[in-house]
Amino acid sequence: MSVTYIDAIKDAQYKALESDESVFIYGQDIGAFGGAFKATKGLQDKWPERVMDAPISEDAMIGMAIGAAIEGMRPIIEMQFADFSSVGFNQIVNNAATHYYRTGVPVPITVRMPSGGTPGSGPFHSQSIEAIYSHYPGCVVLTPATVSDAYHMLLEGVAMDDPVIYCEHKLLYRWLKSDDYEGDGLRLPIGKARVTRPGKHATVVTYSAMVHEAVRAAEMLQSEGWEIEVVDLRSVKPLDTDTVVASVARTGRLLAVGESFPWGGVTAEIVSRVMKEGFHLLDAPPMRLNAKDSPIPYHPKLWAAHRPTPESICHALKELLAY
Amino acid sequence: MSVTYIDAIKDAQYKALESDESVFIYGQDIGAFGGAFKATKGLQDKWPERVMDAPISEDAMIGMAIGAAIEGMRPIIEMQFADFSSVGFNQIVNNAATHYYRTGVPVPITVRMPSGGTPGSGPFHSQSIEAIYSHYPGCVVLTPATVSDAYHMLLEGVAMDDPVIYCEHKLLYRWLKSDDYEGDGLRLPIGKARVTRPGKHATVVTYSAMVHEAVRAAEMLQSEGWEIEVVDLRSVKPLDTDTVVASVARTGRLLAVGESFPWGGVTAEIVSRVMKEGFHLLDAPPMRLNAKDSPIPYHPKLWAAHRPTPESICHALKELLAY
Amino acid sequence: MDLTKEHARKVYRAMVTARLLEAKFSSLYKAGQIVGGVYLGKGQEAVSASIGGRLEMGKDIFAPLIRDQAGRTAFGEDMLDATRTYLGSVKGPMRGRDGNIHRGRPKEGLIAMISHLGTSLSVLGGMLKARQIQGRMDGCVGATCIGDGATSTGSFHEGLNYVAVEKLPVVVVVADNQFAYSTPSSKQYACDDLIDRAKGYGLVGHSVDGTDTLACASVIGGAVDAARRGEGPQMVVAKLLRLGGHGEHDDGSYIPEEIRTSHYGRDCIEVGKAQLFERGWLSEDELAEWENEAKREVQAAVTKAQKEDAPDPYREDWSSLSRGSFRNW
Amino acid sequence: MDLTKEHARKVYRAMVTARLLEAKFSSLYKAGQIVGGVYLGKGQEAVSASIGGRLEMGKDIFAPLIRDQAGRTAFGEDMLDATRTYLGSVKGPMRGRDGNIHRGRPKEGLIAMISHLGTSLSVLGGMLKARQIQGRMDGCVGATCIGDGATSTGSFHEGLNYVAVEKLPVVVVVADNQFAYSTPSSKQYACDDLIDRAKGYGLVGHSVDGTDTLACASVIGGAVDAARRGEGPQMVVAKLLRLGGHGEHDDGSYIPEEIRTSHYGRDCIEVGKAQLFERGWLSEDELAEWENEAKREVQAAVTKAQKEDAPDPYREDWSSLSRGSFRNW
Ligand SMILES: Cc1ncc(C[n+]2csc(CCOP(=O)(O)OP(=O)(O)O)c2C)c(N)n1
Ligand SMILES: Cc1ncc(C[n+]2csc(CCOP(=O)(O)OP(=O)(O)O)c2C)c(N)n1
Ligand SMILES: [Mg+2]
Ligand SMILES: [Mg+2]
């Protein structure tokens, strides 16, 4: 048997609906149609009352989830694309994310965000939005890179009592496969980063689809004798500084890689934390590699040059190693 | 004669309306009423066609400005509070900020954001939103800290051909005074940071109201023999890495201070850039000081502890200097 | 609906109490004793109490807005909640973390609004939807108030459409007080009357003169009853005038004299008094007793709250996440 | 309006051309030659061409949406713009930076939509407002199309309210094709007919059968004329059915058979042909000539665009800011 990343998301939702009556799923076209990416295929058949189609109203969808959560439900909201969460942005950061602090009543909602670039998707179907929901207080932001993490972290996210932004990478949906949900390595709790690939000459810290690009880059450099360690953050908030710093302690060199825009964001947060906690550990200036500071282009040729690739990660690593 | 920070904003708008027929102002209650903070007082009297009241529709307000800009206007949009820009977020980051890249047609809109905390304003009338608009590509983000900068940078912002997020700090409105708009130091173009206070033992890099808190902290430490340099970024995007690195080259120590939330944001961007460009210049781990990772509390006692203060900046500096 | 003496008296008593409580807040504000801003419901008590007074705390859900002290009082919110919040006591429901009209007790059916207008309606809808899924609707009703200005928000539109599509037992009361802060309705909407919106959402619409206390009690109460009977979501548009500034920092001098002295400029408290007296549903003595009782209660709440501690930053845990998120970590 | 032969022929010719152009895109998509997704207007040509065809490029403003190839063609968009954009030529108006239906030429009055539904209407309003301030309205009209699903967006509501409040010469055409992607209207709105919304915004409302080509040309054309005459913002709701999937990746199999075979399942191209033939406004030969001409034009555009370069990442300047921002730096 072999399962994909999108299977993991579907099966986790199946499990959540099955094991907890307070779970429901709400989103555009997620009912009979099974969702734009088929992540909810078949679920409405089994739980017609708890798998519901929404109008094109992202603001109201989040508001509705907040209300349902107050009353004891654990809604999973599917954004058709992460990019459209900008319309629900206010309800997420100002209502959901402040509710516990303001009132003492937590709102356990999980917002599924089909994230990241794919060729030919353009500026509005390719975004990675983890940084903006991490900047505001009050959300947990998950960024699974493996089939097993996609499965378990979604279930753990739904079980949490606070708003969870679950960033699932569209590029991994059907491409990323595993034997089963236990198969691809050690299971870890949310808040723990994973050393995906051990190494000793430099550390690449990244998350989501970029973990795979970083591993490819590491493999490319292996032939040249470099051993690159790849750390998968798994969640960007909380961010596991300890594991990152421990890796940097071994390698002395840090490259933070992300698929989102270059100003601020995850890579800046990583570098800042490592500098604070592990200043003396570094043998070279910490580097960052992000997408370019422009909207995500539509044409695959432009798109491939806009985001980090194994080649550009190699390039950055060589610069880092040459220091 | 003495002018305040809010005078600067009003007078700059007067000047913009007077000298350029393509400028107009649009916002809630900004007409006869003169705006929640009186930043447009009297302007509608003089230019009734170009100072217009808006319905409570932040999304449409930004959309309207984009359209007007396409047709050759230079709208200034007043958000009643920066916090409400979350409702216009989608139009700002996905429509205004992508328009030039996508179509080649620039949209010279300026969004005035009454920003930052004041006592008793609470979670939704106190936010500093510069980081989210800087993270997305396509906007210029201005954060004036002085009366003179408030005046000139608003005029320069309006003259720019791209979307400008103008973050004006509400705490400075009436408190910050100057003799005239030339009075408080060297005039600089947008994109240049200012060394507000020279020093040699450590550099504090900050912007907006925190510049004044940092200067106060520096003064407090002076009696103990420490000479603290304070750098005012003036704009956080573009961010003047050179001036910051040059300062760190002199002092060897960096503290980045911001009033916004601690995850990501301006301070992380500063630290990351300095580490890349000035790694060997530092004698101590770079530090950051931000607001706490919770919504901005309402009660003045909590609020004062939530944001950086001269005392907490001093505290951080002492830790930095002791390293 | 058939207006009963009991409901009319309940509504009116809440109006009187709220007016006195808010008058106290206003003078405390002027004396510099309030933490933050003060936003009053003067002139809107009839509308507000009519909705709050037809709901049952513990069973129904209420999402008050800026000018709903009377509705809160009628709904059963403890006067101490308001007083503590305004005076900055850590014992208030928001513990100093949020203030004034943002207070609420979501678990008791009182939604704690955020400032961003229009956002509460979908939350209300979600609470009802949850109960429906859980099979514990139990004849409950959800109600919210909103101003003319806030009808222009996209959030309100999405929320209204949501409750309509889901046919939830909701009553939306639009208090059209002709101004949003300083902005007159002519800059806010272009229809003749906001009630013209009801049909477009598939809502049952009701219009009422918001200064006519008994009409409000009857029409708004009737809308609640209809929703409770399963007749679907209801919308009431009440026309009236805010008898004061937007907040206590504002003198409202932009409201033209001819509007102030127009029909809608009259005070619903005075109108209601005359109406109840005329029907013999209330006597001068009883009213005086209500007022005295309210004054005593207000004074007691203020005295109590003033003695309570402000929040202490050193004891604050500053956590935006609940413990529950960490249970699996 | 009095439907003229000229307008009817203009509308119908654009419909025929658009259908053929889109059929080509569909087969190119199946052949894997298209960059990105393909979203077609099959079945919506009458509505779309009726609005686009009543506008004048260079004078009026048009904000097309997902299913408006016919409207674009009628408005005067160069066929190469669509072809280059779909085929990924760097010479297209978006230069490979954006694709398919997102293309536009804002300076020529063709708004380049972003994906977020509902957001174009306020942009359109702002363009008109600018012209009003500049004193160059000159009898121009702005028009946009929107689907039933997108009426649920807050952005659309705010935009609609804005153009209504400002009384701008706008025509909003709602193509109610009964589905938003897979979601039926019953989950999207609860009013009987979306035209019930017009009154609530203070708009003049018109209903039309979107499969009836000449009725569309007449009613929608009439709405444009009314707006142009200064009769204020107009709203048209056209009822119809999308004759295909949401995009070419989707077979639309969720649309029930009884809806497909219902009145609105008929093809406006067929209806229009019969109507024009019947009136003697078009002959078989002429139609054949139009079709041949369109096919030639389509083939020429495809051949040309296929030979053109894709965008080159090394020559891309990657700048999200225009030079103009730096002129004072
Ligand atoms: C989205 C949003 N934009 C702006 C504001 C600022 N604001 C607070 S109250 C108000 C006016 C509200 O008017 P209305 O809805 O008519 O209620 P009223 O004050 O008249 O009761 C405004 C503009 C806000 N709270 N939310
Ligand atoms: C704000 C937003 N949410 C979700 C989407 C994803 N989406 C694209 S098209 C579509 C359906 C649109 O339906 P409708 O408005 O009826 O137009 P139609 O496709 O039927 O022509 C959806 C949900 C979007 N583009 N924008
Ligand atoms: Mg009002
Ligand atoms: Mg549709």
PDB file of N, CA and C in Angstrom, chain A residues 229-295:
ATOM      1  N   GLU A 229      23.390  19.052   6.625  1.00  0.00           N
ATOM      2  CA  GLU A 229      22.300  18.652   7.516  1.00  0.00           C
ATOM      3  C   GLU A 229      21.045  19.439   7.142  1.00  0.00           C
ATOM      4  N   VAL A 230      19.917  18.748   7.082  1.00  0.00           N
ATOM      5  CA  VAL A 230      18.658  19.421   6.762  1.00  0.00           C
ATOM      6  C   VAL A 230      17.718  19.295   7.960  1.00  0.00           C
ATOM      7  N   VAL A 231      17.271  20.432   8.452  1.00  0.00           N
ATOM      8  CA  VAL A 231      16.334  20.437   9.575  1.00  0.00           C
ATOM      9  C   VAL A 231      14.968  20.871   9.076  1.00  0.00           C
ATOM     10  N   ASP A 232      13.972  20.068   9.372  1.00  0.00           N
ATOM     11  CA  ASP A 232      12.582  20.347   8.984  1.00  0.00           C
ATOM     12  C   ASP A 232      11.870  20.921  10.222  1.00  0.00           C
ATOM     13  N   LEU A 233      11.482  22.173  10.153  1.00  0.00           N
ATOM     14  CA  LEU A 233      10.880  22.813  11.332  1.00  0.00           C
ATOM     15  C   LEU A 233       9.546  22.189  11.733  1.00  0.00           C
ATOM     16  N   ARG A 234       8.811  21.705  10.756  1.00  0.00           N
ATOM     17  CA  ARG A 234       7.486  21.081  10.972  1.00  0.00           C
ATOM     18  C   ARG A 234       6.425  22.094  11.398  1.00  0.00           C
ATOM     19  N   SER A 235       6.713  22.903  12.372  1.00  0.00           N
ATOM     20  CA  SER A 235       5.786  23.998  12.692  1.00  0.00           C
ATOM     21  C   SER A 235       6.631  25.258  12.778  1.00  0.00           C
ATOM     22  N   VAL A 236       6.113  26.347  12.226  1.00  0.00           N
ATOM     23  CA  VAL A 236       6.906  27.583  12.284  1.00  0.00           C
ATOM     24  C   VAL A 236       6.503  28.431  13.483  1.00  0.00           C
ATOM     25  N   LYS A 237       5.381  28.101  14.075  1.00  0.00           N
ATOM     26  CA  LYS A 237       5.006  28.702  15.354  1.00  0.00           C
ATOM     27  C   LYS A 237       4.204  27.676  16.119  1.00  0.00           C
ATOM     28  N   PRO A 238       4.697  27.043  17.137  1.00  0.00           N
ATOM     29  CA  PRO A 238       6.003  27.278  17.751  1.00  0.00           C
ATOM     30  C   PRO A 238       7.157  26.856  16.837  1.00  0.00           C
ATOM     31  N   LEU A 239       8.291  27.510  17.068  1.00  0.00           N
ATOM     32  CA  LEU A 239       9.482  27.248  16.273  1.00  0.00           C
ATOM     33  C   LEU A 239      10.526  26.652  17.216  1.00  0.00           C
ATOM     34  N   ASP A 240      11.030  25.508  16.858  1.00  0.00           N
ATOM     35  CA  ASP A 240      11.915  24.763  17.757  1.00  0.00           C
ATOM     36  C   ASP A 240      13.356  25.257  17.647  1.00  0.00           C
ATOM     37  N   THR A 241      13.637  26.312  18.363  1.00  0.00           N
ATOM     38  CA  THR A 241      14.975  26.911  18.321  1.00  0.00           C
ATOM     39  C   THR A 241      16.040  25.926  18.791  1.00  0.00           C
ATOM     40  N   ASP A 242      15.725  25.132  19.793  1.00  0.00           N
ATOM     41  CA  ASP A 242      16.744  24.233  20.367  1.00  0.00           C
ATOM     42  C   ASP A 242      17.321  23.273  19.335  1.00  0.00           C
ATOM     43  N   THR A 243      16.454  22.637  18.583  1.00  0.00           N
ATOM     44  CA  THR A 243      16.938  21.669  17.596  1.00  0.00           C
ATOM     45  C   THR A 243      17.770  22.361  16.522  1.00  0.00           C
ATOM     46  N   VAL A 244      17.340  23.559  16.155  1.00  0.00           N
ATOM     47  CA  VAL A 244      18.095  24.302  15.145  1.00  0.00           C
ATOM     48  C   VAL A 244      19.468  24.680  15.682  1.00  0.00           C
ATOM     49  N   VAL A 245      19.483  25.200  16.892  1.00  0.00           N
ATOM     50  CA  VAL A 245      20.760  25.622  17.467  1.00  0.00           C
ATOM     51  C   VAL A 245      21.684  24.415  17.659  1.00  0.00           C
ATOM     52  N   ALA A 246      21.098  23.291  18.072  1.00  0.00           N
ATOM     53  CA  ALA A 246      21.934  22.089  18.250  1.00  0.00           C
ATOM     54  C   ALA A 246      22.556  21.667  16.925  1.00  0.00           C
ATOM     55  N   SER A 247      21.802  21.809  15.858  1.00  0.00           N
ATOM     56  CA  SER A 247      22.346  21.462  14.550  1.00  0.00           C
ATOM     57  C   SER A 247      23.469  22.420  14.162  1.00  0.00           C
ATOM     58  N   VAL A 248      23.213  23.702  14.380  1.00  0.00           N
ATOM     59  CA  VAL A 248      24.224  24.698  14.042  1.00  0.00           C
ATOM     60  C   VAL A 248      25.482  24.479  14.892  1.00  0.00           C
ATOM     61  N   ALA A 249      25.282  24.001  16.095  1.00  0.00           N
ATOM     62  CA  ALA A 249      26.440  23.708  16.947  1.00  0.00           C
ATOM     63  C   ALA A 249      27.313  22.625  16.309  1.00  0.00           C
ATOM     64  N   ARG A 250      26.657  21.713  15.600  1.00  0.00           N
ATOM     65  CA  ARG A 250      27.430  20.651  14.940  1.00  0.00           C
ATOM     66  C   ARG A 250      28.101  21.121  13.660  1.00  0.00           C
ATOM     67  N   THR A 251      27.406  21.994  12.924  1.00  0.00           N
ATOM     68  CA  THR A 251      27.898  22.323  11.576  1.00  0.00           C
ATOM     69  C   THR A 251      28.590  23.680  11.485  1.00  0.00           C
ATOM     70  N   GLY A 252      28.230  24.617  12.344  1.00  0.00           N
ATOM     71  CA  GLY A 252      28.862  25.942  12.307  1.00  0.00           C
ATOM     72  C   GLY A 252      28.362  26.841  11.202  1.00  0.00           C
ATOM     73  N   ARG A 253      27.421  26.345  10.409  1.00  0.00           N
ATOM     74  CA  ARG A 253      26.955  27.153   9.276  1.00  0.00           C
ATOM     75  C   ARG A 253      25.453  26.991   9.106  1.00  0.00           C
ATOM     76  N   LEU A 254      24.790  28.114   8.801  1.00  0.00           N
ATOM     77  CA  LEU A 254      23.320  28.098   8.728  1.00  0.00           C
ATOM     78  C   LEU A 254      22.794  28.724   7.442  1.00  0.00           C
ATOM     79  N   LEU A 255      21.954  27.997   6.771  1.00  0.00           N
ATOM     80  CA  LEU A 255      21.186  28.552   5.655  1.00  0.00           C
ATOM     81  C   LEU A 255      19.706  28.314   5.961  1.00  0.00           C
ATOM     82  N   ALA A 256      18.941  29.386   6.041  1.00  0.00           N
ATOM     83  CA  ALA A 256      17.493  29.267   6.267  1.00  0.00           C
ATOM     84  C   ALA A 256      16.798  29.426   4.924  1.00  0.00           C
ATOM     85  N   VAL A 257      15.956  28.468   4.594  1.00  0.00           N
ATOM     86  CA  VAL A 257      15.301  28.478   3.283  1.00  0.00           C
ATOM     87  C   VAL A 257      13.789  28.502   3.442  1.00  0.00           C
ATOM     88  N   GLY A 258      13.141  29.357   2.673  1.00  0.00           N
ATOM     89  CA  GLY A 258      11.679  29.396   2.690  1.00  0.00           C
ATOM     90  C   GLY A 258      11.140  29.728   1.317  1.00  0.00           C
ATOM     91  N   GLU A 259       9.909  29.351   1.091  1.00  0.00           N
ATOM     92  CA  GLU A 259       9.316  29.575  -0.226  1.00  0.00           C
ATOM     93  C   GLU A 259       8.560  30.897  -0.297  1.00  0.00           C
ATOM     94  N   SER A 260       8.394  31.544   0.851  1.00  0.00           N
ATOM     95  CA  SER A 260       7.609  32.764   0.857  1.00  0.00           C
ATOM     96  C   SER A 260       8.478  33.970   0.482  1.00  0.00           C
ATOM     97  N   PHE A 261       7.897  35.147   0.589  1.00  0.00           N
ATOM     98  CA  PHE A 261       8.581  36.372   0.192  1.00  0.00           C
ATOM     99  C   PHE A 261       9.745  36.675   1.136  1.00  0.00           C
ATOM    100  N   PRO A 262      10.728  37.461   0.643  1.00  0.00           N
ATOM    101  CA  PRO A 262      11.977  37.574   1.396  1.00  0.00           C
ATOM    102  C   PRO A 262      11.974  38.521   2.594  1.00  0.00           C
ATOM    103  N   TRP A 263      11.030  39.478   2.626  1.00  0.00           N
ATOM    104  CA  TRP A 263      11.092  40.443   3.734  1.00  0.00           C
ATOM    105  C   TRP A 263      10.460  39.808   4.963  1.00  0.00           C
ATOM    106  N   GLY A 264      11.229  39.705   6.030  1.00  0.00           N
ATOM    107  CA  GLY A 264      10.698  39.137   7.275  1.00  0.00           C
ATOM    108  C   GLY A 264      10.426  37.662   7.122  1.00  0.00           C
ATOM    109  N   GLY A 265       9.440  37.193   7.804  1.00  0.00           N
ATOM    110  CA  GLY A 265       9.027  35.811   7.634  1.00  0.00           C
ATOM    111  C   GLY A 265       9.871  34.811   8.401  1.00  0.00           C
ATOM    112  N   VAL A 266       9.658  33.552   8.043  1.00  0.00           N
ATOM    113  CA  VAL A 266      10.249  32.450   8.806  1.00  0.00           C
ATOM    114  C   VAL A 266      11.766  32.513   8.811  1.00  0.00           C
ATOM    115  N   THR A 267      12.367  32.777   7.655  1.00  0.00           N
ATOM    116  CA  THR A 267      13.838  32.707   7.613  1.00  0.00           C
ATOM    117  C   THR A 267      14.463  33.794   8.484  1.00  0.00           C
ATOM    118  N   ALA A 268      13.847  34.954   8.525  1.00  0.00           N
ATOM    119  CA  ALA A 268      14.375  36.023   9.382  1.00  0.00           C
ATOM    120  C   ALA A 268      14.233  35.645  10.849  1.00  0.00           C
ATOM    121  N   GLU A 269      13.133  35.005  11.168  1.00  0.00           N
ATOM    122  CA  GLU A 269      12.915  34.591  12.557  1.00  0.00           C
ATOM    123  C   GLU A 269      13.942  33.524  12.962  1.00  0.00           C
ATOM    124  N   ILE A 270      14.202  32.603  12.055  1.00  0.00           N
ATOM    125  CA  ILE A 270      15.205  31.560  12.356  1.00  0.00           C
ATOM    126  C   ILE A 270      16.564  32.191  12.614  1.00  0.00           C
ATOM    127  N   VAL A 271      16.988  33.035  11.669  1.00  0.00           N
ATOM    128  CA  VAL A 271      18.318  33.630  11.803  1.00  0.00           C
ATOM    129  C   VAL A 271      18.410  34.418  13.112  1.00  0.00           C
ATOM    130  N   SER A 272      17.377  35.188  13.409  1.00  0.00           N
ATOM    131  CA  SER A 272      17.424  36.004  14.619  1.00  0.00           C
ATOM    132  C   SER A 272      17.529  35.145  15.868  1.00  0.00           C
ATOM    133  N   ARG A 273      16.792  34.057  15.874  1.00  0.00           N
ATOM    134  CA  ARG A 273      16.847  33.200  17.067  1.00  0.00           C
ATOM    135  C   ARG A 273      18.189  32.496  17.208  1.00  0.00           C
ATOM    136  N   VAL A 274      18.697  32.033  16.077  1.00  0.00           N
ATOM    137  CA  VAL A 274      19.987  31.345  16.154  1.00  0.00           C
ATOM    138  C   VAL A 274      21.070  32.319  16.602  1.00  0.00           C
ATOM    139  N   MET A 275      21.005  33.538  16.133  1.00  0.00           N
ATOM    140  CA  MET A 275      22.020  34.508  16.512  1.00  0.00           C
ATOM    141  C   MET A 275      21.966  34.809  18.000  1.00  0.00           C
ATOM    142  N   LYS A 276      20.768  34.855  18.510  1.00  0.00           N
ATOM    143  CA  LYS A 276      20.624  35.148  19.932  1.00  0.00           C
ATOM    144  C   LYS A 276      21.134  33.980  20.773  1.00  0.00           C
ATOM    145  N   GLU A 277      20.746  32.771  20.371  1.00  0.00           N
ATOM    146  CA  GLU A 277      21.041  31.607  21.225  1.00  0.00           C
ATOM    147  C   GLU A 277      22.376  30.944  20.885  1.00  0.00           C
ATOM    148  N   GLY A 278      22.810  31.140  19.654  1.00  0.00           N
ATOM    149  CA  GLY A 278      23.983  30.356  19.255  1.00  0.00           C
ATOM    150  C   GLY A 278      25.022  31.198  18.540  1.00  0.00           C
ATOM    151  N   PHE A 279      25.143  32.417  18.962  1.00  0.00           N
ATOM    152  CA  PHE A 279      26.027  33.395  18.317  1.00  0.00           C
ATOM    153  C   PHE A 279      27.438  32.849  18.063  1.00  0.00           C
ATOM    154  N   HIS A 280      27.985  32.266  19.113  1.00  0.00           N
ATOM    155  CA  HIS A 280      29.383  31.816  19.042  1.00  0.00           C
ATOM    156  C   HIS A 280      29.535  30.510  18.265  1.00  0.00           C
ATOM    157  N   LEU A 281      28.422  29.922  17.872  1.00  0.00           N
ATOM    158  CA  LEU A 281      28.508  28.626  17.193  1.00  0.00           C
ATOM    159  C   LEU A 281      28.816  28.754  15.709  1.00  0.00           C
ATOM    160  N   LEU A 282      28.602  29.955  15.179  1.00  0.00           N
ATOM    161  CA  LEU A 282      28.670  30.114  13.723  1.00  0.00           C
ATOM    162  C   LEU A 282      30.081  30.438  13.239  1.00  0.00           C
ATOM    163  N   ASP A 283      30.476  29.748  12.186  1.00  0.00           N
ATOM    164  CA  ASP A 283      31.760  30.026  11.550  1.00  0.00           C
ATOM    165  C   ASP A 283      31.619  30.923  10.334  1.00  0.00           C
ATOM    166  N   ALA A 284      30.402  31.184   9.945  1.00  0.00           N
ATOM    167  CA  ALA A 284      30.166  32.008   8.750  1.00  0.00           C
ATOM    168  C   ALA A 284      28.867  32.766   8.954  1.00  0.00           C
ATOM    169  N   PRO A 285      28.691  33.857   8.246  1.00  0.00           N
ATOM    170  CA  PRO A 285      27.436  34.608   8.386  1.00  0.00           C
ATOM    171  C   PRO A 285      26.249  33.720   8.024  1.00  0.00           C
ATOM    172  N   PRO A 286      25.202  33.774   8.813  1.00  0.00           N
ATOM    173  CA  PRO A 286      24.016  32.985   8.485  1.00  0.00           C
ATOM    174  C   PRO A 286      23.389  33.523   7.213  1.00  0.00           C
ATOM    175  N   MET A 287      22.896  32.639   6.387  1.00  0.00           N
ATOM    176  CA  MET A 287      22.306  33.073   5.120  1.00  0.00           C
ATOM    177  C   MET A 287      20.822  32.715   5.064  1.00  0.00           C
ATOM    178  N   ARG A 288      20.157  33.466   4.208  1.00  0.00           N
ATOM    179  CA  ARG A 288      18.741  33.168   3.949  1.00  0.00           C
ATOM    180  C   ARG A 288      18.527  32.990   2.465  1.00  0.00           C
ATOM    181  N   LEU A 289      17.583  32.140   2.117  1.00  0.00           N
ATOM    182  CA  LEU A 289      17.169  32.026   0.726  1.00  0.00           C
ATOM    183  C   LEU A 289      15.648  31.945   0.713  1.00  0.00           C
ATOM    184  N   ASN A 290      15.043  32.902   0.035  1.00  0.00           N
ATOM    185  CA  ASN A 290      13.590  32.946  -0.046  1.00  0.00           C
ATOM    186  C   ASN A 290      13.179  33.088  -1.497  1.00  0.00           C
ATOM    187  N   ALA A 291      11.867  33.174  -1.716  1.00  0.00           N
ATOM    188  CA  ALA A 291      11.390  33.550  -3.039  1.00  0.00           C
ATOM    189  C   ALA A 291      11.775  35.006  -3.285  1.00  0.00           C
ATOM    190  N   LYS A 292      11.555  35.462  -4.502  1.00  0.00           N
ATOM    191  CA  LYS A 292      11.901  36.838  -4.817  1.00  0.00           C
ATOM    192  C   LYS A 292      10.827  37.801  -4.295  1.00  0.00           C
ATOM    193  N   ASP A 293      11.218  39.058  -4.211  1.00  0.00           N
ATOM    194  CA  ASP A 293      10.303  40.078  -3.699  1.00  0.00           C
ATOM    195  C   ASP A 293       9.395  40.611  -4.811  1.00  0.00           C
ATOM    196  N   SER A 294       8.672  39.708  -5.417  1.00  0.00           N
ATOM    197  CA  SER A 294       7.679  40.109  -6.423  1.00  0.00           C
ATOM    198  C   SER A 294       6.539  39.108  -6.337  1.00  0.00           C
ATOM    199  N   PRO A 295       5.395  39.467  -6.869  1.00  0.00           N
ATOM    200  CA  PRO A 295       4.308  38.485  -6.880  1.00  0.00           C
ATOM    201  C   PRO A 295       4.765  37.201  -7.559  1.00  0.00           C
TER     202      PRO A 295
END
